Coordinates of N, CA and C in Angstrom, one line a residue:
X1 N -36.2 83.6 82.7 CA -36.9 84.0 81.4 C -35.8 84.4 80.4
X2 N -35.8 83.9 79.2 CA -34.9 84.2 78.2 C -35.4 85.4 77.4
X3 N -34.5 86.3 77.2 CA -34.8 87.5 76.3 C -34.4 87.2 74.9
X4 N -35.1 87.7 74.0 CA -34.8 87.5 72.6 C -33.8 88.6 72.2
X5 N -32.8 88.2 71.3 CA -31.8 89.2 70.8 C -32.5 90.2 69.9
X6 N -31.9 91.3 69.7 CA -32.4 92.3 68.8 C -32.6 91.8 67.4
X7 N -31.5 91.0 67.0 CA -31.6 90.4 65.6 C -32.8 89.5 65.5
X8 N -33.0 88.7 66.5 CA -34.1 87.7 66.5 C -35.5 88.5 66.4
X9 N -35.6 89.5 67.3 CA -36.8 90.3 67.2 C -37.1 90.9 65.9
X10 N -36.0 91.4 65.2 CA -36.1 92.0 63.9 C -36.6 90.9 62.9
X11 N -36.0 89.7 63.0 CA -36.4 88.6 62.1 C -37.9 88.3 62.3
X12 N -38.3 88.2 63.5 CA -39.7 87.8 63.8 C -40.6 89.0 63.3
X13 N -40.2 90.2 63.6 CA -41.0 91.3 63.1 C -41.1 91.3 61.5
X14 N -40.1 90.9 60.9 CA -40.1 90.8 59.4 C -41.2 89.8 59.0
X15 N -41.3 88.6 59.7 CA -42.3 87.6 59.4 C -43.7 88.0 59.8
X16 N -43.8 88.7 60.9 CA -45.1 89.2 61.4 C -45.7 90.1 60.4
X17 N -44.8 91.0 59.8 CA -45.3 92.0 58.8 C -45.9 91.4 57.6
X18 N -45.7 90.1 57.3 CA -46.2 89.5 56.1 C -47.6 89.0 56.3
X19 N -48.2 89.1 57.5 CA -49.5 88.6 57.8 C -50.4 89.8 58.3
X20 N -51.7 89.6 58.2 CA -52.6 90.6 58.7 C -52.3 90.8 60.2
X21 N -52.5 92.0 60.8 CA -52.3 92.2 62.2 C -52.9 91.2 63.1
X22 N -54.1 90.8 62.8 CA -54.8 89.9 63.7 C -54.3 88.4 63.5
X23 N -53.4 88.2 62.6 CA -52.9 86.9 62.3 C -51.4 86.7 62.6
X24 N -51.0 87.4 63.7 CA -49.6 87.4 64.1 C -49.1 85.9 64.4
X25 N -50.1 85.1 64.8 CA -49.8 83.7 65.1 C -49.2 83.0 63.8
X26 N -49.5 83.5 62.7 CA -49.0 82.8 61.4 C -47.5 82.9 61.3
X27 N -46.8 83.7 62.1 CA -45.4 83.8 62.0 C -44.7 82.9 63.0
X28 N -45.4 82.0 63.7 CA -44.8 81.2 64.7 C -43.8 80.2 64.2
X29 N -44.0 79.6 63.0 CA -43.0 78.6 62.5 C -41.7 79.4 62.1
X30 N -41.8 80.5 61.4 CA -40.6 81.2 61.0 C -39.9 81.7 62.3
X31 N -40.7 82.2 63.3 CA -40.0 82.7 64.5 C -39.3 81.6 65.2
X32 N -39.9 80.4 65.3 CA -39.2 79.3 66.0 C -38.0 78.8 65.2
X33 N -38.1 78.8 63.9 CA -36.9 78.4 63.1 C -35.7 79.4 63.3
X34 N -36.0 80.7 63.3 CA -35.0 81.7 63.6 C -34.4 81.5 65.0
X35 N -35.3 81.3 66.0 CA -34.9 81.2 67.4 C -34.0 79.9 67.5
X36 N -34.4 78.8 66.9 CA -33.6 77.6 67.0 C -32.3 77.8 66.3
X37 N -32.2 78.4 65.2 CA -30.9 78.6 64.5 C -30.0 79.5 65.4
X38 N -30.5 80.5 66.0 CA -29.7 81.4 66.8 C -29.2 80.7 68.1
X39 N -30.0 79.7 68.5 CA -29.7 78.9 69.8 C -28.9 77.7 69.5
X40 N -28.2 77.6 68.4 CA -27.4 76.4 68.2 C -28.1 75.1 67.8
X41 N -29.3 75.3 67.2 CA -30.0 74.2 66.6 C -31.1 73.6 67.5
X42 N -31.5 74.2 68.6 CA -32.5 73.6 69.4 C -33.3 74.7 70.2
X43 N -34.5 74.3 70.7 CA -35.4 75.2 71.3 C -35.5 74.8 72.8
X44 N -35.1 75.7 73.7 CA -35.3 75.4 75.1 C -36.8 75.9 75.5
X45 N -37.3 75.4 76.6 CA -38.6 75.9 77.1 C -38.6 77.4 77.3
X46 N -37.6 77.9 77.8 CA -37.6 79.4 78.1 C -37.5 80.2 76.8
X47 N -36.9 79.6 75.8 CA -36.8 80.3 74.5 C -38.2 80.2 73.8
X48 N -38.9 79.1 73.9 CA -40.2 79.0 73.3 C -41.2 79.9 74.1
X49 N -41.0 80.1 75.4 CA -41.8 81.0 76.2 C -41.6 82.4 75.7
X50 N -40.3 82.8 75.5 CA -40.0 84.1 75.0 C -40.6 84.4 73.6
X51 N -40.6 83.4 72.7 CA -41.2 83.6 71.4 C -42.7 83.7 71.6
X52 N -43.3 82.9 72.5 CA -44.7 83.1 72.8 C -45.1 84.4 73.3
X53 N -44.3 84.9 74.2 CA -44.5 86.3 74.8 C -44.4 87.3 73.7
X54 N -43.4 87.2 72.9 CA -43.2 88.2 71.9 C -44.3 88.3 70.8
X55 N -44.8 87.1 70.5 CA -45.9 87.0 69.6 C -47.3 87.1 70.2
X56 N -47.3 87.3 71.5 CA -48.5 87.4 72.3 C -49.4 86.2 72.1
X57 N -48.8 85.0 72.3 CA -49.4 83.7 72.2 C -49.3 83.0 73.5
X58 N -50.1 82.0 73.8 CA -49.9 81.2 75.0 C -48.7 80.2 74.7
X59 N -48.1 79.8 75.8 CA -46.9 78.9 75.7 C -47.3 77.6 75.0
X60 N -48.5 77.1 75.2 CA -49.0 75.9 74.6 C -49.1 76.0 73.1
X61 N -49.6 77.2 72.6 CA -49.7 77.4 71.2 C -48.3 77.2 70.5
X62 N -47.3 77.7 71.1 CA -46.0 77.7 70.5 C -45.4 76.2 70.7
X63 N -45.7 75.6 71.8 CA -45.2 74.3 72.1 C -45.8 73.3 71.2
X64 N -47.1 73.5 70.9 CA -47.8 72.6 69.9 C -47.1 72.6 68.5
X65 N -46.7 73.8 68.1 CA -46.0 73.9 66.8 C -44.7 73.2 66.9
X66 N -43.9 73.5 67.9 CA -42.6 73.0 68.1 C -42.5 71.5 68.2
X67 N -43.6 70.9 68.7 CA -43.6 69.4 68.9 C -44.3 68.7 67.7
X68 N -45.0 69.4 66.9 CA -45.7 68.8 65.7 C -44.7 68.6 64.6
X69 N -43.9 69.6 64.3 CA -43.0 69.6 63.1 C -41.7 69.0 63.4
X70 N -41.2 68.1 62.5 CA -40.0 67.4 62.7 C -38.7 68.2 62.7
X71 N -38.8 69.4 62.1 CA -37.7 70.3 62.0 C -37.3 71.0 63.3
X72 N -38.1 70.9 64.3 CA -37.7 71.5 65.6 C -37.1 70.5 66.6
X73 N -36.1 70.9 67.3 CA -35.4 70.1 68.2 C -35.6 70.7 69.6
X74 N -36.0 69.8 70.6 CA -36.3 70.3 71.9 C -35.1 69.9 72.9
X75 N -34.0 69.5 72.4 CA -32.8 69.3 73.2 C -31.6 69.5 72.3
X76 N -30.5 69.7 72.8 CA -29.3 70.0 72.0 C -29.0 68.8 71.0
X77 N -28.6 69.1 69.9 CA -28.3 68.1 68.8 C -26.9 68.3 68.3
X78 N -26.4 67.3 67.5 CA -25.1 67.4 66.9 C -25.0 68.5 65.8
X79 N -23.8 68.8 65.5 CA -23.6 69.7 64.4 C -24.3 69.3 63.1
X80 N -24.3 68.0 62.9 CA -24.9 67.5 61.7 C -26.1 66.5 62.1
X81 N -27.3 66.9 61.7 CA -28.4 66.0 61.9 C -28.7 65.2 60.7
X82 N -28.7 63.9 60.9 CA -29.0 63.0 59.8 C -30.4 62.4 60.0
X83 N -31.3 62.7 59.2 CA -32.6 62.1 59.3 C -32.8 61.0 58.3
X84 N -32.8 59.8 58.8 CA -32.9 58.6 57.9 C -34.4 58.2 57.8
X85 N -34.9 58.1 56.5 CA -36.2 57.7 56.3 C -36.4 56.2 56.6
X86 N -37.4 55.9 57.4 CA -37.6 54.5 57.8 C -39.0 54.1 57.4
X87 N -39.6 54.8 56.4 CA -40.9 54.4 56.0 C -40.8 53.2 55.1
X88 N -41.9 52.7 54.6 CA -42.0 51.4 53.9 C -41.1 51.3 52.7
X89 N -41.1 52.3 51.8 CA -40.3 52.2 50.6 C -38.8 52.1 51.0
X90 N -38.4 53.0 51.9 CA -37.0 53.0 52.3 C -36.6 51.7 53.0
X91 N -37.5 51.2 53.8 CA -37.2 49.9 54.5 C -37.0 48.8 53.5
X92 N -37.9 48.7 52.5 CA -37.9 47.7 51.5 C -36.6 47.8 50.7
X93 N -36.0 49.0 50.6 CA -34.8 49.1 49.7 C -33.5 49.3 50.5
X94 N -33.6 49.0 51.9 CA -32.3 48.9 52.6 C -32.0 49.9 53.7
X95 N -33.0 50.6 54.1 CA -32.7 51.6 55.2 C -32.3 50.9 56.5
X96 N -32.7 49.7 56.7 CA -32.3 49.0 57.9 C -30.8 48.7 57.9
X97 N -30.3 48.3 56.8 CA -28.9 48.1 56.7 C -28.1 49.4 56.8
X98 N -28.6 50.4 56.3 CA -27.9 51.7 56.4 C -27.9 52.2 57.9
X99 N -29.1 52.0 58.6 CA -29.2 52.3 60.0 C -28.2 51.5 60.8
X100 N -28.0 50.2 60.5 CA -27.1 49.4 61.2 C -25.7 49.8 61.0
X101 N -25.3 50.2 59.8 CA -24.0 50.7 59.4 C -23.7 52.0 60.2
X102 N -24.7 52.9 60.2 CA -24.5 54.2 60.9 C -24.3 53.9 62.4
X103 N -25.1 52.9 63.0 CA -24.9 52.6 64.4 C -23.5 52.1 64.7
X104 N -23.0 51.2 63.8 CA -21.7 50.7 64.0 C -20.6 51.8 63.8
X105 N -20.8 52.7 62.8 CA -19.8 53.7 62.5 C -19.8 54.8 63.6
X106 N -21.0 55.3 64.0 CA -21.1 56.4 64.9 C -21.3 56.0 66.4
X107 N -21.7 54.8 66.6 CA -21.8 54.3 68.0 C -23.1 54.8 68.6
X108 N -24.1 55.2 67.8 CA -25.3 55.8 68.3 C -26.5 55.1 67.6
X109 N -27.7 55.2 68.2 CA -28.9 54.7 67.5 C -29.7 55.9 67.2
X110 N -30.9 55.6 66.6 CA -31.9 56.7 66.3 C -32.2 57.5 67.5
X111 N -32.3 58.8 67.4 CA -32.6 59.7 68.5 C -31.5 60.0 69.4
X112 N -30.3 59.6 69.0 CA -29.1 59.9 69.9 C -28.1 60.8 69.1
X113 N -27.2 61.3 70.0 CA -26.1 62.2 69.5 C -24.8 61.6 69.9
X114 N -23.8 61.7 69.0 CA -22.5 61.2 69.3 C -21.9 62.0 70.5
X115 N -21.0 61.4 71.2 CA -20.4 62.0 72.4 C -19.6 63.3 72.0
X116 N -19.1 63.4 70.8 CA -18.3 64.6 70.4 C -19.2 65.7 69.9
X117 N -20.5 65.4 69.8 CA -21.5 66.4 69.4 C -21.5 66.7 67.9
X118 N -20.9 65.8 67.2 CA -20.8 66.0 65.7 C -22.1 65.5 65.0
X119 N -22.7 64.4 65.4 CA -23.8 63.8 64.7 C -25.0 63.5 65.6
X120 N -26.2 63.8 65.1 CA -27.4 63.3 65.7 C -28.1 62.5 64.6
X121 N -28.5 61.3 65.0 CA -29.2 60.4 64.0 C -30.7 60.4 64.4
X122 N -31.5 60.7 63.4 CA -33.0 60.7 63.7 C -33.7 59.8 62.7
X123 N -34.8 59.3 63.2 CA -35.7 58.6 62.3 C -36.6 59.6 61.7
X124 N -36.8 59.6 60.4 CA -37.6 60.5 59.7 C -38.7 59.7 59.0
X125 N -39.9 60.2 59.2 CA -41.0 59.6 58.5 C -40.9 60.0 57.0
X126 N -41.7 59.6 56.1 CA -41.5 59.7 54.7 C -41.0 61.1 54.3
X127 N -39.9 61.1 53.5 CA -39.3 62.3 52.9 C -39.8 62.5 51.5
X128 N -40.8 61.7 51.0 CA -41.4 61.9 49.7 C -40.6 61.7 48.5
X129 N -39.6 60.8 48.6 CA -38.8 60.4 47.5 C -38.7 58.9 47.3
X130 N -39.9 58.3 47.4 CA -40.0 56.8 47.5 C -39.4 56.2 46.3
X131 N -39.5 56.8 45.1 CA -38.9 56.2 43.9 C -37.4 56.1 43.9
X132 N -36.8 56.9 44.8 CA -35.4 56.9 45.0 C -34.9 56.5 46.3
X133 N -35.7 55.6 47.0 CA -35.3 55.1 48.3 C -34.1 54.2 48.2
X134 N -33.4 54.1 49.3 CA -33.6 54.8 50.6 C -33.0 56.3 50.5
X135 N -33.5 57.1 51.4 CA -33.3 58.5 51.4 C -32.9 59.0 52.8
X136 N -32.1 60.0 52.9 CA -31.8 60.7 54.1 C -31.8 62.2 53.9
X137 N -32.0 62.9 55.0 CA -31.9 64.4 54.9 C -30.8 64.8 55.9
X138 N -29.9 65.7 55.5 CA -28.9 66.2 56.4 C -29.1 67.7 56.7
X139 N -29.2 68.0 58.0 CA -29.3 69.3 58.5 C -30.6 70.0 58.0
X140 N -31.7 69.3 57.8 CA -33.0 69.8 57.4 C -33.0 70.4 56.0
X141 N -31.9 70.3 55.2 CA -31.9 71.0 54.0 C -31.2 70.3 52.8
X142 N -30.6 69.2 53.0 CA -29.9 68.5 51.9 C -30.4 67.1 51.9
X143 N -30.9 66.6 50.7 CA -31.5 65.3 50.6 C -30.5 64.4 49.8
X144 N -30.4 63.2 50.2 CA -29.5 62.2 49.5 C -30.4 61.0 49.2
X145 N -30.4 60.7 47.9 CA -31.3 59.6 47.5 C -30.5 58.4 47.0
X146 N -31.2 57.3 46.7 CA -30.6 56.1 46.2 C -29.4 55.6 47.1
X147 N -29.5 55.8 48.4 CA -28.4 55.5 49.3 C -28.1 54.0 49.3
X148 N -26.8 53.7 49.5 CA -26.3 52.4 49.8 C -25.6 52.5 51.1
X149 N -25.2 51.4 51.7 CA -24.4 51.5 52.9 C -23.1 52.3 52.6
X150 N -22.5 52.0 51.5 CA -21.2 52.6 51.1 C -21.4 54.1 50.9
X151 N -22.5 54.5 50.2 CA -22.6 56.0 49.9 C -23.0 56.7 51.2
X152 N -23.7 56.1 52.1 CA -24.0 56.7 53.4 C -22.8 56.9 54.2
X153 N -21.9 55.9 54.3 CA -20.7 56.0 55.1 C -19.8 57.0 54.4
X154 N -19.7 57.1 53.1 CA -18.9 58.1 52.5 C -19.4 59.5 52.8
X155 N -20.7 59.7 52.9 CA -21.3 61.0 53.2 C -20.9 61.3 54.7
X156 N -21.0 60.4 55.6 CA -20.6 60.7 57.0 C -19.1 61.1 57.0
X157 N -18.3 60.4 56.3 CA -16.9 60.7 56.3 C -16.6 62.1 55.7
X158 N -17.4 62.5 54.7 CA -17.2 63.8 54.2 C -17.6 64.9 55.2
X159 N -18.7 64.6 55.9 CA -19.2 65.5 57.0 C -18.2 65.6 58.1
X160 N -17.5 64.5 58.4 CA -16.5 64.5 59.5 C -15.3 65.4 59.0
X161 N -14.9 65.3 57.8 CA -13.8 66.1 57.3 C -14.1 67.6 57.3
X162 N -15.4 67.9 57.0 CA -15.8 69.3 57.0 C -15.9 70.0 58.4
X163 N -16.0 69.1 59.4 CA -16.1 69.6 60.8 C -14.9 70.3 61.2

């Protein structure tokens, strides 16, 4: 059984305080995000169980949230997670070519992590920027639009230098 750190408990308590007492469950997304960040970017089963216990929820209630949202990882990932949109607009505007270039550059496919642990490449359903397709999201917080193979590879090289 994993124990939650004092900092993580305080963060969860902060989010729990924003909801009525009987709605503690409403803090589960924020609790899982904080737990994932503290755990190096992913959620283990024991960590999800610890969050469930802390929030007085069943394990399945927490697991349902963690598996529903794209922002949660259930296995270790690379330092940089690249989510490439593969929906219709992005496909029509070249995401397949970008995916192929990333495969060649990084040596991994969608859903895989580089051996050095620097990159994880994920397929992302619509990122809501169809007018500026193709699009990717880096580390769940930075969006890059109007991508070309060249601009995508330049982004990867910049991320490599920052590592």
